[in-house]
Structures are given as C-alpha cells and as structure tokens.
N, CA, C and O atoms as CSV, one atom per row, in Angstrom:
chain,resi,resn,atom,element,x,y,z
A,1,MET,N,N,0.782,-1.193,-0.104
A,1,MET,CA,C,0.077,-0.075,-0.001
A,1,MET,C,C,0.999,1.260,-0.005
A,1,MET,O,O,1.937,1.362,0.786
A,2,ILE,N,N,0.697,2.225,-0.890
A,2,ILE,CA,C,1.444,3.358,-1.047
A,2,ILE,C,C,0.836,4.497,-0.049
A,2,ILE,O,O,-0.362,4.769,-0.132
A,3,ILE,N,N,1.544,5.056,0.747
A,3,ILE,CA,C,1.106,6.062,1.625
A,3,ILE,C,C,1.646,7.306,1.109
A,3,ILE,O,O,2.847,7.360,0.843
A,4,PRO,N,N,0.826,8.399,0.925
A,4,PRO,CA,C,1.192,9.658,0.394
A,4,PRO,C,C,2.143,10.376,1.414
A,4,PRO,O,O,1.808,10.501,2.592
A,5,TRP,N,N,3.374,10.858,0.917
A,5,TRP,CA,C,4.066,11.411,1.879
A,5,TRP,C,C,3.628,12.736,2.584
A,5,TRP,O,O,4.116,13.123,3.646
A,6,GLN,N,N,2.708,13.355,1.918
A,6,GLN,CA,C,2.072,14.530,2.473
A,6,GLN,C,C,1.231,14.263,3.769
A,6,GLN,O,O,1.016,15.160,4.584
A,7,ASP,N,N,0.772,12.999,3.917
A,7,ASP,CA,C,-0.147,12.452,4.958
A,7,ASP,C,C,0.610,12.217,6.331
A,7,ASP,O,O,0.017,12.046,7.397
A,8,ILE,N,N,1.881,12.226,6.195
A,8,ILE,CA,C,2.748,11.991,7.327
A,8,ILE,C,C,3.264,13.087,7.962
A,8,ILE,O,O,3.821,13.953,7.287
A,9,ALA,N,N,3.150,13.212,9.396
A,9,ALA,CA,C,3.609,14.261,10.042
A,9,ALA,C,C,5.157,14.607,9.676
A,9,ALA,O,O,5.988,13.717,9.495
A,10,PRO,N,N,5.432,15.891,9.591
A,10,PRO,CA,C,6.860,16.266,9.113
A,10,PRO,C,C,8.070,15.659,9.902
A,10,PRO,O,O,9.119,15.272,9.386
A,11,GLU,N,N,7.769,15.638,11.191
A,11,GLU,CA,C,8.881,14.872,12.106
A,11,GLU,C,C,8.991,13.412,11.765
A,11,GLU,O,O,10.074,12.844,11.622
A,12,THR,N,N,7.838,12.841,11.645
A,12,THR,CA,C,7.903,11.465,11.474
A,12,THR,C,C,8.464,11.120,10.029
A,12,THR,O,O,9.171,10.125,9.874
A,13,LEU,N,N,8.139,11.954,8.983
A,13,LEU,CA,C,8.615,11.813,7.685
A,13,LEU,C,C,10.191,11.894,7.812
A,13,LEU,O,O,10.972,11.021,7.432
A,14,THR,N,N,10.496,13.005,8.369
A,14,THR,CA,C,12.169,13.174,8.646
A,14,THR,C,C,12.670,11.909,9.270
A,14,THR,O,O,13.609,11.374,8.680
A,15,ASN,N,N,12.261,11.385,10.253
A,15,ASN,CA,C,12.645,10.246,10.886
A,15,ASN,C,C,12.784,8.952,10.092
A,15,ASN,O,O,13.772,8.223,10.181
A,16,LEU,N,N,11.704,8.709,9.291
A,16,LEU,CA,C,11.523,7.671,8.378
A,16,LEU,C,C,12.607,7.800,7.332
A,16,LEU,O,O,13.317,6.844,7.019
A,17,ILE,N,N,12.724,9.046,6.781
A,17,ILE,CA,C,13.814,9.157,5.660
A,17,ILE,C,C,15.220,8.966,6.266
A,17,ILE,O,O,16.066,8.265,5.711
A,18,GLU,N,N,15.433,9.607,7.411
A,18,GLU,CA,C,16.814,9.419,8.029
A,18,GLU,C,C,17.127,7.955,8.228
A,18,GLU,O,O,18.257,7.534,7.979
A,19,GLN,N,N,16.133,7.138,8.684
A,19,GLN,CA,C,16.357,5.733,8.965
A,19,GLN,C,C,16.731,5.009,7.570
A,19,GLN,O,O,17.662,4.218,7.424
A,20,PHE,N,N,15.892,5.401,6.646
A,20,PHE,CA,C,16.113,4.783,5.257
A,20,PHE,C,C,17.596,5.190,4.915
A,20,PHE,O,O,18.390,4.282,4.668
A,21,VAL,N,N,17.969,6.354,4.890
A,21,VAL,CA,C,19.222,6.678,4.260
A,21,VAL,C,C,20.545,6.120,5.118
A,21,VAL,O,O,21.643,5.967,4.582
A,22,LEU,N,N,20.311,5.870,6.373
A,22,LEU,CA,C,21.324,5.251,7.166
A,22,LEU,C,C,21.521,3.756,7.128
A,22,LEU,O,O,22.447,3.131,7.645
A,23,ARG,N,N,20.501,3.281,6.435
A,23,ARG,CA,C,20.521,1.608,6.242
A,23,ARG,C,C,21.770,1.503,5.498
A,23,ARG,O,O,22.094,2.295,4.613
A,24,GLU,N,N,22.531,0.405,5.918
A,24,GLU,CA,C,23.479,-0.055,5.273
A,24,GLU,C,C,23.184,-0.564,3.699
A,24,GLU,O,O,22.184,-1.247,3.481
A,25,GLY,N,N,23.997,-0.240,2.740
A,25,GLY,CA,C,23.787,-0.644,1.467
A,25,GLY,C,C,23.026,0.458,0.655
A,25,GLY,O,O,22.816,0.212,-0.533
A,26,THR,N,N,22.598,1.628,1.164
A,26,THR,CA,C,22.032,2.587,0.574
A,26,THR,C,C,23.083,3.225,-0.273
A,26,THR,O,O,24.086,3.656,0.297
A,27,ASP,N,N,22.962,3.338,-1.635
A,27,ASP,CA,C,24.133,3.958,-2.346
A,27,ASP,C,C,23.748,5.108,-3.032
A,27,ASP,O,O,22.706,5.118,-3.688
A,28,TYR,N,N,24.575,6.203,-2.938
A,28,TYR,CA,C,24.318,7.522,-3.635
A,28,TYR,C,C,25.441,7.686,-4.503
A,28,TYR,O,O,25.722,8.841,-4.823
A,29,GLY,N,N,26.153,6.723,-4.955
A,29,GLY,CA,C,27.365,6.842,-6.091
A,29,GLY,C,C,28.537,7.061,-5.350
A,29,GLY,O,O,28.615,6.756,-4.160
A,30,GLU,N,N,29.608,7.661,-6.096
A,30,GLU,CA,C,30.879,7.698,-5.755
A,30,GLU,C,C,31.237,8.937,-4.649
A,30,GLU,O,O,32.174,8.904,-3.851
A,31,VAL,N,N,30.350,9.933,-4.789
A,31,VAL,CA,C,30.490,11.079,-3.962
A,31,VAL,C,C,29.810,10.944,-2.731
A,31,VAL,O,O,28.636,10.577,-2.681
A,32,GLU,N,N,30.570,11.256,-1.610
A,32,GLU,CA,C,29.934,11.084,-0.229
A,32,GLU,C,C,29.140,12.265,0.026
A,32,GLU,O,O,29.519,13.403,-0.254
A,33,MET,N,N,28.011,11.971,0.572
A,33,MET,CA,C,26.761,13.068,0.865
A,33,MET,C,C,26.625,13.267,2.405
A,33,MET,O,O,26.683,12.280,3.138
A,34,SER,N,N,26.480,14.286,2.820
A,34,SER,CA,C,25.930,14.318,4.308
A,34,SER,C,C,24.661,13.753,4.397
A,34,SER,O,O,23.919,13.543,3.438
A,35,LEU,N,N,24.393,13.480,5.721
A,35,LEU,CA,C,22.998,13.246,6.053
A,35,LEU,C,C,21.931,14.032,5.590
A,35,LEU,O,O,20.906,13.544,5.113
A,36,GLU,N,N,22.155,15.327,5.726
A,36,GLU,CA,C,21.213,16.505,5.456
A,36,GLU,C,C,21.021,16.303,3.926
A,36,GLU,O,O,19.877,16.286,3.471
A,37,ASN,N,N,22.045,16.159,3.161
A,37,ASN,CA,C,21.948,16.177,1.702
A,37,ASN,C,C,21.227,14.852,1.174
A,37,ASN,O,O,20.547,14.916,0.150
A,38,LYS,N,N,21.356,13.801,1.785
A,38,LYS,CA,C,20.719,12.555,1.662
A,38,LYS,C,C,19.235,12.645,1.785
A,38,LYS,O,O,18.470,12.289,0.889
A,39,VAL,N,N,18.831,13.175,3.021
A,39,VAL,CA,C,17.446,13.387,3.369
A,39,VAL,C,C,16.767,14.542,2.268
A,39,VAL,O,O,15.673,14.309,1.755
A,40,ASN,N,N,17.361,15.524,2.030
A,40,ASN,CA,C,16.845,16.465,0.958
A,40,ASN,C,C,16.741,15.667,-0.336
A,40,ASN,O,O,15.672,15.825,-0.925
A,41,TYR,N,N,17.570,14.890,-0.873
A,41,TYR,CA,C,17.559,14.133,-2.025
A,41,TYR,C,C,16.383,13.144,-1.941
A,41,TYR,O,O,15.675,13.025,-2.941
A,42,VAL,N,N,16.111,12.419,-0.828
A,42,VAL,CA,C,14.958,11.518,-0.832
A,42,VAL,C,C,13.585,12.501,-1.002
A,42,VAL,O,O,12.702,12.295,-1.835
A,43,ILE,N,N,13.604,13.517,-0.111
A,43,ILE,CA,C,12.429,14.384,-0.254
A,43,ILE,C,C,12.194,14.787,-1.622
A,43,ILE,O,O,11.070,14.660,-2.108
A,44,GLN,N,N,13.098,15.230,-2.242
A,44,GLN,CA,C,12.967,15.682,-3.711
A,44,GLN,C,C,12.470,14.432,-4.619
A,44,GLN,O,O,11.780,14.571,-5.630
A,45,GLN,N,N,12.899,13.260,-4.134
A,45,GLN,CA,C,12.345,12.166,-5.106
A,45,GLN,C,C,10.830,11.719,-4.620
A,45,GLN,O,O,10.104,11.059,-5.363
A,46,LEU,N,N,10.431,12.133,-3.328
A,46,LEU,CA,C,9.129,11.808,-2.992
A,46,LEU,C,C,8.298,12.902,-3.627
A,46,LEU,O,O,7.226,12.542,-4.114
A,47,LYS,N,N,8.613,14.137,-3.697
A,47,LYS,CA,C,7.866,15.287,-4.253
A,47,LYS,C,C,7.648,15.100,-5.709
A,47,LYS,O,O,6.595,15.369,-6.289
A,48,SER,N,N,8.735,14.611,-6.264
A,48,SER,CA,C,8.559,14.486,-7.860
A,48,SER,C,C,7.710,13.176,-8.219
A,48,SER,O,O,7.211,13.067,-9.339
A,49,GLY,N,N,7.561,12.199,-7.258
A,49,GLY,CA,C,6.821,11.060,-7.460
A,49,GLY,C,C,7.714,9.910,-8.031
A,49,GLY,O,O,7.190,8.900,-8.501
A,50,ASP,N,N,9.075,10.077,-7.982
A,50,ASP,CA,C,10.002,9.096,-8.408
A,50,ASP,C,C,10.180,8.132,-7.439
A,50,ASP,O,O,10.576,7.011,-7.759
A,51,ALA,N,N,9.891,8.478,-6.079
A,51,ALA,CA,C,9.924,7.478,-5.069
A,51,ALA,C,C,8.651,7.546,-4.223
A,51,ALA,O,O,8.004,8.593,-4.228
A,52,VAL,N,N,8.279,6.568,-3.547
A,52,VAL,CA,C,6.998,6.397,-2.810
A,52,VAL,C,C,7.351,5.655,-1.457
A,52,VAL,O,O,8.314,4.903,-1.304
A,53,ILE,N,N,6.328,6.023,-0.417
A,53,ILE,CA,C,6.323,5.334,0.849
A,53,ILE,C,C,5.585,4.125,0.742
A,53,ILE,O,O,4.476,4.270,0.228
A,54,VAL,N,N,5.889,2.987,1.079
A,54,VAL,CA,C,5.146,1.853,0.959
A,54,VAL,C,C,5.146,1.071,2.433
A,54,VAL,O,O,6.098,0.768,3.152
A,55,PHE,N,N,3.669,0.853,2.611
A,55,PHE,CA,C,3.519,0.123,3.945
A,55,PHE,C,C,3.273,-1.293,3.626
A,55,PHE,O,O,2.433,-1.524,2.757
A,56,SER,N,N,3.882,-2.284,4.201
A,56,SER,CA,C,3.576,-3.714,4.007
A,56,SER,C,C,2.652,-4.250,5.117
A,56,SER,O,O,3.047,-4.305,6.282
A,57,GLU,N,N,1.543,-4.606,4.785
A,57,GLU,CA,C,0.725,-5.215,5.853
A,57,GLU,C,C,1.180,-6.470,6.321
A,57,GLU,O,O,1.141,-6.805,7.505
A,58,LEU,N,N,1.647,-7.221,5.318
A,58,LEU,CA,C,2.305,-8.665,5.565
A,58,LEU,C,C,3.494,-8.533,6.519
A,58,LEU,O,O,3.567,-9.322,7.461
A,59,HIS,N,N,4.329,-7.697,6.364
A,59,HIS,CA,C,5.565,-7.443,7.254
A,59,HIS,C,C,5.339,-6.458,8.427
A,59,HIS,O,O,6.089,-6.374,9.400
A,60,GLU,N,N,4.255,-5.744,8.230
A,60,GLU,CA,C,3.940,-4.439,9.080
A,60,GLU,C,C,5.253,-3.583,9.213
A,60,GLU,O,O,5.848,-3.404,10.276
A,61,SER,N,N,5.614,-3.089,8.015
A,61,SER,CA,C,6.784,-2.207,7.952
A,61,SER,C,C,6.635,-1.270,6.954
A,61,SER,O,O,5.808,-1.429,6.056
A,62,VAL,N,N,7.432,-0.206,7.030
A,62,VAL,CA,C,7.350,0.892,6.013
A,62,VAL,C,C,8.730,0.968,5.483
A,62,VAL,O,O,9.755,0.791,6.141
A,63,ASP,N,N,8.641,1.267,4.143
A,63,ASP,CA,C,9.900,1.549,3.307
A,63,ASP,C,C,9.589,2.463,2.310
A,63,ASP,O,O,8.456,2.800,1.966
A,64,ILE,N,N,10.876,2.931,1.769
A,64,ILE,CA,C,10.729,3.911,0.790
A,64,ILE,C,C,11.468,3.249,-0.608
A,64,ILE,O,O,12.630,2.844,-0.632
A,65,LYS,N,N,10.548,3.235,-1.726
A,65,LYS,CA,C,11.048,2.575,-2.901
A,65,LYS,C,C,10.993,3.506,-3.973
A,65,LYS,O,O,10.236,4.473,-3.893
A,66,LEU,N,N,11.739,3.312,-5.002
A,66,LEU,CA,C,11.640,3.964,-6.185
A,66,LEU,C,C,10.277,3.383,-7.030
A,66,LEU,O,O,10.025,2.184,-7.147
A,67,ARG,N,N,9.626,4.255,-7.475
A,67,ARG,CA,C,8.444,3.961,-8.164
A,67,ARG,C,C,8.577,2.900,-9.227
A,67,ARG,O,O,7.687,2.067,-9.401
A,68,ASN,N,N,9.567,2.925,-9.862
A,68,ASN,CA,C,9.888,1.961,-11.085
A,68,ASN,C,C,10.220,0.589,-10.388
A,68,ASN,O,O,10.298,-0.409,-11.104
A,69,GLN,N,N,10.418,0.483,-9.043
A,69,GLN,CA,C,10.654,-0.939,-8.542
A,69,GLN,C,C,9.473,-1.788,-8.096
A,69,GLN,O,O,9.535,-2.970,-7.760
A,70,LEU,N,N,8.315,-0.969,-8.141
A,70,LEU,CA,C,7.151,-1.441,-7.714
A,70,LEU,C,C,6.453,-2.438,-8.768
A,70,LEU,O,O,6.497,-2.136,-9.960
A,71,GLN,N,N,5.883,-3.487,-8.403
A,71,GLN,CA,C,5.344,-4.501,-9.355
A,71,GLN,C,C,3.963,-4.186,-9.598
A,71,GLN,O,O,3.295,-4.886,-10.359
C-alpha cells in the first residue's frame, strides 16, 4: 500500500527518511553526501513522484521505494 508522503507528520517523515538513508547498502554513487543532503535528495524524489512510501501489511513495515521498482 502506498502512503502519500504529504499525509505523514513532518517529524515522522524526517525520521523515516533518516532511517532509510542510514541503512547499510543505500548507495548514492561515488561522492559522499552528508545526512542532510541525503534526506533532501529523498524528499525531492518523494515530491517528484520518483519515490514512494510503501507500507507492507504482511511485514507490518514501512519502506521507501523507487516507483519503477514496484510491481
């Protein structure tokens, strides 16, 4: 289920994005980015619709996915 990012409280959204970008294996290319830059990058992807917030009822978890990764 896709959750509109606009429906999430700003502090909660920031925490969710920070948790996402701090996960091991999240790759932003060869250039190191600060946490703030990574968060801003994800916010821009959410605003543009390139990324979405997905809630899994099966796993009772929330994740951020690129829209083109959804089946």
